[in-house]
Short mmCIF file of C-alpha atoms and ligand atoms in Angstrom, two decimals:
data_model
loop_
_atom_site.label_atom_id
_atom_site.label_comp_id
_atom_site.label_asym_id
_atom_site.label_seq_id
_atom_site.Cartn_x
_atom_site.Cartn_y
_atom_site.Cartn_z
CA MET A 445 1.15 -44.54 4.23
CA PRO A 446 4.06 -44.03 1.82
CA PHE A 447 4.69 -40.65 0.10
CA PRO A 448 6.18 -41.45 -3.33
CA GLN A 449 6.49 -37.76 -4.39
CA ARG A 450 7.86 -36.51 -1.08
CA LYS A 451 11.40 -35.73 -2.41
CA SER A 452 10.30 -33.63 -5.38
CA VAL A 453 7.68 -31.89 -3.24
CA ARG A 454 10.35 -30.99 -0.70
CA ARG A 455 12.71 -29.74 -3.45
CA ALA A 456 9.93 -27.53 -4.84
CA GLY A 457 9.32 -26.28 -1.32
CA ILE A 458 12.99 -25.35 -0.87
CA ARG A 459 12.99 -23.57 -4.25
CA ARG A 460 9.88 -21.60 -3.25
CA SER A 461 11.39 -20.62 0.12
CA ALA A 462 14.62 -19.51 -1.56
CA PHE A 463 12.63 -17.39 -4.01
CA VAL A 464 10.56 -15.78 -1.25
CA LEU A 465 13.73 -15.04 0.80
CA ALA A 466 15.41 -13.47 -2.25
CA ALA A 467 12.32 -11.34 -2.99
CA ILE A 468 12.14 -10.11 0.63
CA SER A 469 15.87 -9.23 0.63
CA VAL A 470 15.54 -7.26 -2.62
CA ALA A 471 12.48 -5.42 -1.30
CA LEU A 472 14.26 -4.52 1.95
CA LEU A 473 17.52 -3.49 0.33
CA SER A 474 16.24 -1.49 -2.66
CA PRO A 475 15.31 1.69 -0.70
CA VAL A 476 18.80 1.64 0.84
CA THR A 477 20.47 1.51 -2.57
CA VAL A 478 18.15 4.21 -3.95
CA PHE A 479 18.99 6.53 -1.04
CA ALA A 480 22.69 5.77 -1.29
CA LYS A 481 22.68 6.78 -4.95
CA THR A 482 20.78 10.03 -4.42
CA ASN A 483 23.23 12.83 -5.01
CA ARG A 484 21.93 15.63 -2.81
CA PRO A 485 23.10 19.11 -3.69
CA ASN A 486 24.69 20.80 -0.68
CA TRP A 487 22.18 23.68 -0.47
CA ASN A 488 19.50 21.10 0.14
CA PRO A 489 21.08 18.46 2.38
CA GLY A 490 17.84 16.93 3.71
CA PRO A 491 17.29 16.08 7.35
CA PRO A 492 19.26 13.41 9.22
CA TRP A 493 17.34 10.37 10.41
CA ALA A 494 15.11 11.86 13.11
CA PRO A 495 15.21 9.04 15.73
CA LEU A 496 18.97 9.57 15.96
CA ALA A 497 18.78 13.37 16.04
CA PRO A 498 15.67 14.63 17.85
CA GLY A 499 15.75 18.43 18.07
CA SER A 500 12.86 19.08 20.49
CA GLY A 501 11.35 17.57 23.63
CA GLU A 502 8.32 16.51 21.57
CA MET A 503 10.53 14.69 19.05
CA LEU A 504 12.59 13.11 21.84
CA GLU A 505 9.38 11.62 23.24
CA ILE A 506 8.41 10.26 19.80
CA SER A 507 11.94 8.90 19.26
CA ASN A 508 11.91 7.15 22.65
CA LEU A 509 8.59 5.57 21.73
CA PHE A 510 10.07 4.45 18.40
CA TRP A 511 13.03 2.78 20.13
CA ILE A 512 10.80 1.09 22.74
CA MET A 513 8.59 -0.32 19.95
CA LEU A 514 11.61 -1.36 17.89
CA VAL A 515 13.18 -3.26 20.81
CA LEU A 516 9.86 -4.87 21.81
CA SER A 517 9.08 -6.01 18.27
CA GLY A 518 12.72 -7.08 17.82
CA ILE A 519 12.45 -9.38 20.84
CA VAL A 520 9.11 -10.80 19.62
CA PHE A 521 10.52 -11.29 16.13
CA ALA A 522 13.64 -13.05 17.46
CA ILE A 523 11.61 -15.40 19.70
CA VAL A 524 8.97 -16.24 17.09
CA SER A 525 11.41 -16.81 14.23
CA GLY A 526 13.80 -18.68 16.56
CA VAL A 527 11.09 -21.10 17.70
CA LEU A 528 9.83 -21.43 14.11
CA ILE A 529 13.27 -22.30 12.70
CA ALA A 530 14.15 -24.59 15.64
CA SER A 531 10.85 -26.48 15.23
CA ALA A 532 11.29 -26.79 11.47
CA VAL A 533 14.73 -28.28 11.97
CA ARG A 534 13.91 -30.42 15.00
CA TYR A 535 10.62 -31.88 13.80
CA SER A 536 11.08 -32.21 10.02
CA ALA A 537 10.73 -35.72 8.57
CA ARG A 538 13.90 -37.79 8.77
CA ARG A 539 15.22 -40.11 6.05
CA GLY A 540 13.50 -43.46 6.28
CA GLN A 541 10.85 -42.13 8.60
CA GLU A 542 7.41 -43.16 7.42
CA GLY A 543 3.86 -42.24 8.36
CA GLU A 544 2.45 -39.39 10.40
CA PRO A 545 4.41 -37.95 13.34
CA ARG A 546 3.08 -38.29 16.89
CA GLN A 547 0.00 -36.07 17.26
CA VAL A 548 -0.13 -33.62 20.18
CA PHE A 549 -3.24 -31.67 21.20
CA GLY A 550 -3.20 -28.74 23.58
CA ASN A 551 -0.75 -27.65 26.24
CA ARG A 552 -2.16 -25.55 29.05
CA ALA A 553 1.15 -23.88 30.03
CA VAL A 554 1.91 -22.85 26.44
CA GLU A 555 -1.66 -21.57 25.88
CA ILE A 556 -1.47 -19.40 28.99
CA ALA A 557 1.99 -18.11 28.06
CA TRP A 558 1.02 -17.04 24.55
CA THR A 559 -2.05 -15.26 25.87
CA VAL A 560 -0.43 -13.47 28.79
CA VAL A 561 2.89 -12.43 27.21
CA PRO A 562 1.39 -10.62 24.15
CA THR A 563 -1.21 -8.98 26.41
CA VAL A 564 1.55 -7.57 28.63
CA ILE A 565 3.59 -6.42 25.60
CA LEU A 566 0.56 -4.70 24.04
CA LEU A 567 -0.31 -3.07 27.38
CA VAL A 568 3.21 -1.63 27.67
CA ALA A 569 3.03 -0.36 24.07
CA PHE A 570 -0.46 1.08 24.65
CA ILE A 571 0.50 2.94 27.83
CA ALA A 572 3.75 4.31 26.35
CA THR A 573 1.90 5.47 23.18
CA THR A 574 -0.97 7.07 25.08
CA LYS A 575 1.46 8.93 27.34
CA ALA A 576 3.47 10.23 24.34
CA ILE A 577 0.30 11.33 22.50
CA HIS A 578 -0.95 13.11 25.62
CA ASP A 579 2.40 14.81 26.32
CA ILE A 580 3.04 16.17 22.83
CA ASN A 581 -0.55 17.42 22.50
CA THR A 582 -0.61 19.28 25.81
CA PRO A 583 0.49 22.89 25.45
CA SER A 584 2.87 24.07 28.15
CA GLY A 585 1.62 27.07 30.09
CA GLY A 586 3.09 30.52 30.04
CA ASN A 587 3.78 32.82 27.15
CA ILE A 588 2.88 31.17 23.82
CA LEU A 589 3.99 32.33 20.38
CA ASN A 590 1.18 31.70 17.85
CA ILE A 591 2.25 31.03 14.28
CA ASN A 592 -0.08 30.41 11.34
CA VAL A 593 1.27 27.82 8.93
CA ILE A 594 -0.53 27.88 5.58
CA GLY A 595 0.16 25.29 2.89
CA HIS A 596 -0.09 26.49 -0.72
CA GLN A 597 0.52 24.66 -3.99
CA TRP A 598 3.58 24.51 -3.62
CA TRP A 599 5.12 26.60 -0.88
CA TRP A 600 4.62 27.44 2.80
CA GLU A 601 3.39 30.71 4.24
CA PHE A 602 4.30 31.57 7.85
CA GLN A 603 2.40 34.35 9.65
CA TYR A 604 3.34 35.73 13.08
CA PRO A 605 0.20 37.78 13.96
CA SER A 606 1.63 39.14 17.24
CA LEU A 607 4.80 40.33 15.47
CA ASN A 608 3.19 41.56 12.24
CA VAL A 609 5.52 39.34 10.21
CA VAL A 610 4.64 37.31 7.10
CA THR A 611 7.25 35.18 5.41
CA ALA A 612 7.59 32.13 3.17
CA ASP A 613 9.48 28.84 3.18
CA GLU A 614 11.76 29.88 6.06
CA LEU A 615 10.38 29.65 9.56
CA HIS A 616 12.23 31.41 12.37
CA LEU A 617 11.76 30.33 16.00
CA PRO A 618 13.26 31.53 19.27
CA THR A 619 14.82 28.94 21.62
CA GLY A 620 13.03 28.08 24.84
CA GLN A 621 9.71 29.47 23.61
CA ASN A 622 6.43 27.54 23.64
CA VAL A 623 5.04 27.73 20.12
CA HIS A 624 1.51 26.92 18.97
CA PHE A 625 1.31 26.27 15.23
CA HIS A 626 -2.09 26.80 13.62
CA ILE A 627 -1.85 24.63 10.52
CA THR A 628 -4.19 25.07 7.59
CA SER A 629 -4.24 25.14 3.79
CA ALA A 630 -5.14 27.64 1.09
CA ASP A 631 -6.05 24.97 -1.47
CA VAL A 632 -5.64 21.17 -1.23
CA ILE A 633 -4.52 18.96 1.68
CA HIS A 634 -0.82 19.28 2.52
CA SER A 635 1.11 17.92 5.48
CA PHE A 636 3.48 19.91 7.68
CA TRP A 637 6.47 17.91 8.87
CA THR A 638 9.82 18.84 10.36
CA PRO A 639 11.20 15.35 11.07
CA GLN A 640 13.59 16.43 13.82
CA LEU A 641 11.08 18.70 15.58
CA GLN A 642 7.49 17.55 15.27
CA ARG A 643 5.12 14.87 14.02
CA GLN A 644 3.34 15.07 10.66
CA VAL A 645 0.21 17.18 10.75
CA ASP A 646 -2.19 17.54 7.85
CA ALA A 647 -2.84 21.04 6.56
CA ASN A 648 -6.53 20.97 5.68
CA PRO A 649 -8.51 23.85 4.14
CA ARG A 650 -10.80 25.62 6.67
CA GLN A 651 -9.44 23.63 9.62
CA ASP A 652 -7.05 24.74 12.37
CA ASN A 653 -4.79 21.81 13.26
CA ALA A 654 -2.54 22.34 16.25
CA VAL A 655 1.08 21.45 16.93
CA PHE A 656 2.84 22.52 20.12
CA LEU A 657 6.58 22.83 20.13
CA LYS A 658 9.50 24.09 22.15
CA VAL A 659 13.04 23.93 20.81
CA ASP A 660 15.91 24.44 23.24
CA GLN A 661 18.95 24.43 20.97
CA PRO A 662 19.64 26.88 18.12
CA GLY A 663 19.97 25.16 14.76
CA VAL A 664 18.63 24.72 11.24
CA TYR A 665 16.11 22.00 10.55
CA ASP A 666 14.67 20.82 7.23
CA GLY A 667 10.96 20.31 6.68
CA ALA A 668 8.77 19.21 3.78
CA CYS A 669 5.21 18.58 2.71
CA TYR A 670 4.37 14.96 3.44
CA GLU A 671 1.03 14.60 1.68
CA TYR A 672 0.90 14.22 -2.09
CA CYS A 673 -0.65 17.51 -3.19
CA GLY A 674 -0.09 17.72 -6.94
CA GLU A 675 2.64 17.91 -9.52
CA ALA A 676 5.23 19.94 -7.57
CA HIS A 677 4.65 18.20 -4.21
CA ALA A 678 8.31 17.18 -4.04
CA TRP A 679 9.34 20.85 -4.13
CA MET A 680 7.40 22.02 -1.13
CA LYS A 681 10.23 22.22 1.34
CA TYR A 682 10.99 24.69 4.08
CA ARG A 683 13.62 25.42 6.67
CA VAL A 684 13.23 26.05 10.38
CA ILE A 685 15.84 28.43 11.76
CA VAL A 686 15.96 28.32 15.56
CA GLN A 687 17.73 31.32 17.09
CA SER A 688 18.37 32.84 20.51
CA PRO A 689 15.43 35.04 21.64
CA ALA A 690 17.50 38.21 21.02
CA ALA A 691 18.47 37.12 17.47
CA PHE A 692 14.85 36.12 16.81
CA GLN A 693 13.51 39.51 17.94
CA ALA A 694 16.09 41.25 15.76
CA TRP A 695 15.04 39.10 12.81
CA ALA A 696 11.32 39.84 13.40
CA LYS A 697 11.96 43.59 13.64
CA HIS A 698 13.97 43.48 10.42
CA ASP A 699 11.46 41.24 8.63
CA ARG A 700 8.42 43.45 9.21
CA SER A 701 10.17 46.54 7.86
CA PRO A 702 10.95 47.19 4.17
CA ALA A 703 14.11 45.56 2.85
CA THR A 704 17.28 47.54 3.34
CA GLY A 705 19.00 48.11 0.01
CA THR A 706 22.40 46.51 -0.24
CA ALA A 707 23.31 47.94 -3.64
CA LYS A 708 26.93 48.99 -3.70
CA GLY A 709 28.19 51.52 -6.22
CA SER A 710 26.21 53.60 -8.68
CA HIS A 711 26.14 50.92 -11.38
CA GLN A 712 24.63 48.34 -9.01
CA SER A 713 22.09 50.83 -7.60
CA ALA A 714 21.04 51.81 -11.13
CA LEU A 715 20.60 48.11 -11.93
CA VAL A 716 18.52 47.56 -8.78
CA ALA A 717 16.38 50.63 -9.58
CA THR A 718 15.76 49.30 -13.09
CA GLY A 719 14.92 45.89 -11.62
CA GLU A 720 12.36 47.42 -9.26
CA LYS A 721 10.68 49.13 -12.24
CA VAL A 722 10.60 45.84 -14.16
CA PHE A 723 9.02 44.16 -11.13
CA LEU A 724 6.36 46.85 -10.60
CA ASN A 725 5.51 47.15 -14.32
CA ASN A 726 4.92 43.44 -14.84
CA THR A 727 2.33 40.98 -13.54
CA CYS A 728 4.71 40.02 -10.68
CA VAL A 729 2.71 42.40 -8.46
CA ASN A 730 -0.53 40.46 -8.99
CA CYS A 731 0.83 37.55 -6.95
CA HIS A 732 3.72 38.83 -4.81
CA ALA A 733 3.95 41.42 -2.05
CA ILE A 734 7.03 43.50 -1.22
CA THR A 735 6.67 45.72 1.85
CA GLY A 736 7.50 49.34 1.05
CA THR A 737 6.34 49.09 -2.59
CA SER A 738 2.93 49.09 -4.24
CA ALA A 739 3.18 45.31 -4.77
CA GLY A 740 0.62 43.63 -2.50
CA GLY A 741 -0.31 40.31 -4.15
CA ALA A 742 -1.05 37.50 -1.73
CA VAL A 743 -1.25 34.52 -4.10
CA GLY A 744 2.47 33.79 -4.19
CA PRO A 745 5.20 34.02 -1.54
CA ASN A 746 5.89 37.38 0.09
CA LEU A 747 9.21 38.56 -1.38
CA THR A 748 10.02 41.41 1.02
CA HIS A 749 13.27 39.82 2.19
CA LEU A 750 13.83 37.30 -0.59
CA GLY A 751 17.53 38.18 -0.77
CA SER A 752 18.11 36.80 2.73
CA ARG A 753 16.59 33.39 1.98
CA TRP A 754 18.54 30.30 0.99
CA THR A 755 16.49 28.86 -1.86
CA ILE A 756 13.93 29.73 -4.51
CA GLY A 757 10.81 27.76 -5.36
CA ALA A 758 10.49 26.22 -1.85
CA GLY A 759 13.80 24.40 -2.12
CA ALA A 760 13.80 23.83 -5.89
CA ALA A 761 17.00 25.81 -6.57
CA PRO A 762 19.69 27.72 -4.68
CA LEU A 763 19.20 31.47 -4.48
CA ASP A 764 21.76 33.17 -6.70
CA GLN A 765 21.75 35.62 -9.61
CA GLN A 766 22.04 33.05 -12.42
CA ASP A 767 19.43 30.62 -11.07
CA LEU A 768 17.04 33.43 -10.20
CA GLU A 769 17.21 34.74 -13.80
CA ARG A 770 16.54 31.23 -15.13
CA TRP A 771 13.74 30.78 -12.59
CA ILE A 772 11.92 33.97 -13.65
CA ALA A 773 12.29 33.21 -17.37
CA ASP A 774 10.94 29.68 -16.92
CA PRO A 775 10.36 28.34 -13.39
CA THR A 776 9.29 24.96 -14.77
CA THR A 777 12.97 24.23 -15.53
CA PHE A 778 13.40 23.76 -11.78
CA LYS A 779 9.89 22.91 -10.68
CA PRO A 780 7.54 21.21 -13.16
CA GLY A 781 3.91 22.14 -12.49
CA VAL A 782 4.74 25.37 -10.63
CA LEU A 783 1.86 27.88 -10.81
CA MET A 784 4.10 30.88 -11.49
CA PRO A 785 3.89 31.85 -15.19
CA GLN A 786 6.92 31.99 -17.46
CA TYR A 787 8.38 35.35 -18.53
CA PRO A 788 10.08 34.49 -21.83
CA PHE A 789 9.36 37.97 -23.23
CA LEU A 790 11.61 39.77 -20.73
CA SER A 791 14.84 40.93 -22.33
CA HIS A 792 18.10 39.60 -20.93
CA GLN A 793 18.86 43.06 -19.48
CA ASP A 794 15.46 43.22 -17.76
CA LEU A 795 15.85 39.71 -16.34
CA HIS A 796 19.32 40.57 -15.08
CA ALA A 797 18.10 43.78 -13.41
CA LEU A 798 15.01 42.09 -11.94
CA ALA A 799 17.07 39.30 -10.37
CA ALA A 800 19.58 41.86 -9.03
CA TYR A 801 16.72 43.82 -7.48
CA LEU A 802 15.16 40.76 -5.83
CA LEU A 803 18.57 39.63 -4.50
CA SER A 804 19.10 43.11 -3.01
CA LEU A 805 16.00 42.65 -0.84
CA LYS A 806 17.71 41.57 2.35
CU1 CUA B 1888 1.94 20.04 -0.31
CU2 CUA B 1888 2.56 17.84 -0.81
#
């Protein structure tokens, strides 16, 4: 039977294929261009790509699984698309060729092959995945450091019950120590994720989700909330600082005691003293705690050693005098949606003294 419209049909087909190819390329390339254009400020570098830089045994296991899956699916993709393209070229209608091609039904060898090969591939993937899930969810024996991780809109609270330490947005860990994170939330669902160290774990209210971890090398690792949790979700970052056991113990001892004043000179100490008064006489104390003062609020981050942290607003701005003053006057400049109120009524002198006081808390 002749096909009078075959040529135009084929041309339309080629146009459609070209369009689909172009759309797929744009979809694949657009995230790359977006990331390339992102100008990250240096106080907030963001983590490297985790499969290339695993920082813990748990993450190494997950990375290995990722590479196994990538190679397996790469091989399947290459074979399937290779056979598809080869068949399209080899068996497409030739010029002058009329009528239906020779019809073929069934081929026992091929049927067996495409049943057995995928079954074996899926079995390998299943066993590797099950082993990784089992390994990373099995706590190692011995001495375990328990840490409570509590997600808040929009910051992280870290409690070390055995060390009597409570801190925010910066998590310290000793090397070589088995850690059990108890992950929960004070409000909505968040997700705790340090890409180089551990998998994503939801922080649910009234639920204790576990993550086990042991990090062997000292280093600084970036983490973030990975579950959309409201307006300031993007500014719910934290840092993990892994130190030698001795440095960690020194940090814990320092962190549970009141901040040591670092004011130098009488002018600076007068400024810090004024700042402390401003802090204690305003509503700051309703939400924030500072060990050694009457401030005991537990709604916002504990500020006892704020001066030794790297950022304010869970990664929203670098910690320095000028940004801290702007933050207190109007935190929404840095972090839209933040629950901390604005303090536009504070005089410039009061703001200056307050920021100097908070920075002195090391
Ligand atoms: Cu917390 Cu997103």
